[in-house]
PDB file of C-alpha atoms in Angstrom:
ATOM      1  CA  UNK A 293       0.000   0.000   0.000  1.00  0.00           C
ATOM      2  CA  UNK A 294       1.541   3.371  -0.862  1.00  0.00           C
ATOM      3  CA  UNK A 295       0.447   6.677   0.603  1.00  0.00           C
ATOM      4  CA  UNK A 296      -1.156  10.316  -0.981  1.00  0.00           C
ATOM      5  CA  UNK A 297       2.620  11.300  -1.218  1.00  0.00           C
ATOM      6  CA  UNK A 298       3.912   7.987  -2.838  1.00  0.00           C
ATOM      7  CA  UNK A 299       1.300   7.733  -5.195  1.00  0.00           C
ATOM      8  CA  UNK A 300       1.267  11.601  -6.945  1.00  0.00           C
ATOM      9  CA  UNK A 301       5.046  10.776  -7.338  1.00  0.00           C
ATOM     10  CA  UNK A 302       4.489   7.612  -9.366  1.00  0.00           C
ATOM     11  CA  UNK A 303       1.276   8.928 -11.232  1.00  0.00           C
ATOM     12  CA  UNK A 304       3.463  12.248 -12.195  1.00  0.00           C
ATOM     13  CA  UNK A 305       6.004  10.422 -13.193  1.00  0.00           C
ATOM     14  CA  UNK A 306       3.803   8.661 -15.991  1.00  0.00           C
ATOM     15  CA  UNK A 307       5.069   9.139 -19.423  1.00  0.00           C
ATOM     16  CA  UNK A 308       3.675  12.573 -20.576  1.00  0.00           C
ATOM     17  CA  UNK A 309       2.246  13.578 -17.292  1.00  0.00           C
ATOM     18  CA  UNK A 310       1.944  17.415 -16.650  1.00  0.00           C
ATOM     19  CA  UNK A 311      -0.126  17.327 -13.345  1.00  0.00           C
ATOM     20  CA  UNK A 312      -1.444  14.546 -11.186  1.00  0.00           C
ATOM     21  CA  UNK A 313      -3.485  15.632  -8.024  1.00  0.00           C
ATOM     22  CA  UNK A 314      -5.903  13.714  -5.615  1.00  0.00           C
ATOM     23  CA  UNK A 315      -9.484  15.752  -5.274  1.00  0.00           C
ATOM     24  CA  UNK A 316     -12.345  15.353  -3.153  1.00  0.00           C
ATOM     25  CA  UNK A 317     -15.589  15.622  -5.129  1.00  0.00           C
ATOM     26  CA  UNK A 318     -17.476  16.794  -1.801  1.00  0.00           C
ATOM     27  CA  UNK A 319     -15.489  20.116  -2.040  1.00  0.00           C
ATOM     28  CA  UNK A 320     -13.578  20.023  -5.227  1.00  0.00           C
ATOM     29  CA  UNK A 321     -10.732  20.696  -2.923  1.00  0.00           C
ATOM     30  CA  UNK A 322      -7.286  19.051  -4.005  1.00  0.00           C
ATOM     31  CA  UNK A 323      -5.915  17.176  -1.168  1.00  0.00           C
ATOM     32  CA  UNK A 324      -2.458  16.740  -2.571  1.00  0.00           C
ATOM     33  CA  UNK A 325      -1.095  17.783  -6.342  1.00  0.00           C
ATOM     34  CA  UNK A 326       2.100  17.703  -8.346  1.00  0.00           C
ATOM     35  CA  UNK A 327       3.074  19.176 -11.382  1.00  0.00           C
ATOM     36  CA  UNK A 328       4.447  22.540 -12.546  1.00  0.00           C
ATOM     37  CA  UNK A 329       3.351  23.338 -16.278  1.00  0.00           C
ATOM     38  CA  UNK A 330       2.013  26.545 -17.193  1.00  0.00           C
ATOM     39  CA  UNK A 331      -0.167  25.539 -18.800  1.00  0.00           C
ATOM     40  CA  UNK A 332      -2.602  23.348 -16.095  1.00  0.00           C
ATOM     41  CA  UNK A 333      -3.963  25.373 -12.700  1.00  0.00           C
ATOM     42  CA  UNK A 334      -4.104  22.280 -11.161  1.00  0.00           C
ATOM     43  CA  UNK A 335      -6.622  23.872  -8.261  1.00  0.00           C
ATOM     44  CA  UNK A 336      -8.755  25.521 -11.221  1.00  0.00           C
ATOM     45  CA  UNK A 337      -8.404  21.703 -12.552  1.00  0.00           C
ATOM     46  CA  UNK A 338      -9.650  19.598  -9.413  1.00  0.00           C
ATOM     47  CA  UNK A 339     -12.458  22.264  -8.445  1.00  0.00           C
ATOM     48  CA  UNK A 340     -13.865  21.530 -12.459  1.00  0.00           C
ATOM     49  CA  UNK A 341     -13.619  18.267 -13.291  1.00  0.00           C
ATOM     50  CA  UNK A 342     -15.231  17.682  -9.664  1.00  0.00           C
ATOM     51  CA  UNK A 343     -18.745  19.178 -11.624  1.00  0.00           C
ATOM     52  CA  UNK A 344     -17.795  16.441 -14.237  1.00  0.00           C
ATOM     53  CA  UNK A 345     -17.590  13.889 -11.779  1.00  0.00           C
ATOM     54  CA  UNK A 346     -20.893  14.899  -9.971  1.00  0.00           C
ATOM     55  CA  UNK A 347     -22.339  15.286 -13.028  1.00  0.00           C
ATOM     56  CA  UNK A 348     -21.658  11.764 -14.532  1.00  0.00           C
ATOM     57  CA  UNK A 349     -23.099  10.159 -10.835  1.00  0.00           C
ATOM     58  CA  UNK A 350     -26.223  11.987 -10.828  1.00  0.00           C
ATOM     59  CA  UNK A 351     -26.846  11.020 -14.488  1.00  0.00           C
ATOM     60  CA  UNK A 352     -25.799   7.205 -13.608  1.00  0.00           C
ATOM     61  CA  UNK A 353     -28.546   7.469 -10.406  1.00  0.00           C
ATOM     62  CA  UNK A 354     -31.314   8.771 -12.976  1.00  0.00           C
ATOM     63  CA  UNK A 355     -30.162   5.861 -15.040  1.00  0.00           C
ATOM     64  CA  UNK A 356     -30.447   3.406 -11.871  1.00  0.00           C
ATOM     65  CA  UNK A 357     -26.833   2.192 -13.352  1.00  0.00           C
ATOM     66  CA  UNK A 358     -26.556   1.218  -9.587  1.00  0.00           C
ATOM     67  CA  UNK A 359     -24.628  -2.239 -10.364  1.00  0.00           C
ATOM     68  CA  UNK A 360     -21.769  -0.200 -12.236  1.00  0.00           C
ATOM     69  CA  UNK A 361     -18.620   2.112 -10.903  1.00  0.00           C
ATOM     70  CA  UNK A 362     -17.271   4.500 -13.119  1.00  0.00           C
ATOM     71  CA  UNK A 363     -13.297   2.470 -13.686  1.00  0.00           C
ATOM     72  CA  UNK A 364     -12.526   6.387 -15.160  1.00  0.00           C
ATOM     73  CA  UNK A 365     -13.815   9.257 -17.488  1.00  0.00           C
ATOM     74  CA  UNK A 366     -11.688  10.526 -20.021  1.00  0.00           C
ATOM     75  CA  UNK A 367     -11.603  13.899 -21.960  1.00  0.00           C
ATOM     76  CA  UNK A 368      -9.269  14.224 -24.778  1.00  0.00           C
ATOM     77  CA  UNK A 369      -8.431  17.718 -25.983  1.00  0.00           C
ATOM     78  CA  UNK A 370      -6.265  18.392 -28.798  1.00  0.00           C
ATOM     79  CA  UNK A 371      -2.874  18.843 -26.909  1.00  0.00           C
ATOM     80  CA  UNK A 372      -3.700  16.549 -23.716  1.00  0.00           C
ATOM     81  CA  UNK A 373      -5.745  13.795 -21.939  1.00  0.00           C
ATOM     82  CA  UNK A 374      -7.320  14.082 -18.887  1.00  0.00           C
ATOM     83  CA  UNK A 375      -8.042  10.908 -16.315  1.00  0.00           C
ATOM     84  CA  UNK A 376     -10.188  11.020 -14.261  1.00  0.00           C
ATOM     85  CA  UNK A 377     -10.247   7.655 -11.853  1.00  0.00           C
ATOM     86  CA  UNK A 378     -12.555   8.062  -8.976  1.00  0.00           C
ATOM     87  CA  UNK A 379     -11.347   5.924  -5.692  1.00  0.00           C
ATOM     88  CA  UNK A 380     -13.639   2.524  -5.256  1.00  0.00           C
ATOM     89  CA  UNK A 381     -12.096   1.212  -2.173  1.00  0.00           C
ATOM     90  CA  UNK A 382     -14.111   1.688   1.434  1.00  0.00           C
ATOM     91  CA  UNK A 383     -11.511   4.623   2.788  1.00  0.00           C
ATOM     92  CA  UNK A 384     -11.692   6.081  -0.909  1.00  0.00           C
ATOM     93  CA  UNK A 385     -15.540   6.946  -1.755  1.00  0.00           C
ATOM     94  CA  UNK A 386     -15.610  10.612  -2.598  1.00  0.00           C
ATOM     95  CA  UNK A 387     -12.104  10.714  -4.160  1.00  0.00           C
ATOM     96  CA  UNK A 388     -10.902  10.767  -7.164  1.00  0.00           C
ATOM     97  CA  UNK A 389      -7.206  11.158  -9.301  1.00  0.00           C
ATOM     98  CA  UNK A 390      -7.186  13.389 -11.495  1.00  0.00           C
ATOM     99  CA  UNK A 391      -3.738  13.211 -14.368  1.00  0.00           C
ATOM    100  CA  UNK A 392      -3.497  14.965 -17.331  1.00  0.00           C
ATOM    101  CA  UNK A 393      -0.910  14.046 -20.130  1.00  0.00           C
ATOM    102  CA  UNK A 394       0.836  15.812 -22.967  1.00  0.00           C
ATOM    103  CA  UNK A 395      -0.734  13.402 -25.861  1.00  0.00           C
ATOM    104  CA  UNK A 396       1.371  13.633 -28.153  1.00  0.00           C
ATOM    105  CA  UNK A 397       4.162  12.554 -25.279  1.00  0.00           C
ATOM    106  CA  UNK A 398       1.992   9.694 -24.088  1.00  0.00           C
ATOM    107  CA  UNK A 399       0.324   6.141 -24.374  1.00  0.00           C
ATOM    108  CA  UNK A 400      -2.812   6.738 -23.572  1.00  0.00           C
ATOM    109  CA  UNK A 401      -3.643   2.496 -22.748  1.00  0.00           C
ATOM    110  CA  UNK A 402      -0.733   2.684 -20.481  1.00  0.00           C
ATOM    111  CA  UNK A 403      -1.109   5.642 -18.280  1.00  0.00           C
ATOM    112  CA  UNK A 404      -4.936   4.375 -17.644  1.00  0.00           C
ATOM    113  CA  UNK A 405      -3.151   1.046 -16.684  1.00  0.00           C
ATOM    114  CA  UNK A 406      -0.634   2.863 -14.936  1.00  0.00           C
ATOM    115  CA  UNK A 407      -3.231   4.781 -12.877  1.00  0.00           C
ATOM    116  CA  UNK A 408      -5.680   1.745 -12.080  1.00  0.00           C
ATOM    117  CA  UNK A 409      -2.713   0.216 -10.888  1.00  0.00           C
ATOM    118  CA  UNK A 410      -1.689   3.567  -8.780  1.00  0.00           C
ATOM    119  CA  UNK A 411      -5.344   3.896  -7.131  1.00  0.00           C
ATOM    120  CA  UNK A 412      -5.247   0.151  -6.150  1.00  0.00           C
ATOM    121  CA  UNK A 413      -2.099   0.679  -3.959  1.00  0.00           C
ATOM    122  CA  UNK A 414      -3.180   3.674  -2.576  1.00  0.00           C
ATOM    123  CA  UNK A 415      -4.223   3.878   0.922  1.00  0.00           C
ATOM    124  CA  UNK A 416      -6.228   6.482   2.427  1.00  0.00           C
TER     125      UNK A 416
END
């Protein structure tokens, strides 16, 4: 099991990562974030893909989808993907990691691999 710390350090260091951070969904607050492009507010970042989140659960609940988890949600832009993994375990419910790569820098199969794999070792 790895910790917050730990885990941004490996997700950042996923090939064309430019920001990794750890948001609650209750408060669109990042609890812990790495990454230092210019181009990616990474608080701006966590406080609006939390909407995105909320929004794909409330649409899910009108659905009764009640038997599925969202695994992740992706949104490709021209320049960059954006992961969004929300947590599954017990101690995790109400987070999610949020990574977004360079795309032309990055394999977009592996970094979701790479992540899954990331959010399974981390502990809470």
């Amino acid at each position: 099991m790895a910790n917050v710390d730990t885990s941004l350090k490996e997700a950042i260091g996923i090939e064309g990562a430019i920001g990794v951070a750890l948001v609650d969904y209750g408060s669109g607050m990042a609890l812990g974030a790495l990454g230092d492009s210019p181009e990616l507010d990474l608080n701006v970042a966590a406080a609006g893909n939390t909407d995105v989140v909320r929004a794909k659960m409330r649409t899910m609940e009108m659905l009764n989808l009640h038997d599925n988890e969202i695994e992740d949600i992706l949104i490709t832009l021209s320049n960059q993907y954006h992961l969004i993994r929300p947590l599954t375990r017990p101690g995790g419910r109400g987070l999610f990691l949020y990574l977004a790569l360079t795309r032309n820098r990055s394999n977009l199969a592996m970094a979701r691999h790479q992540l899954k794999m990331i959010e399974a070792a981390l502990e809470i």
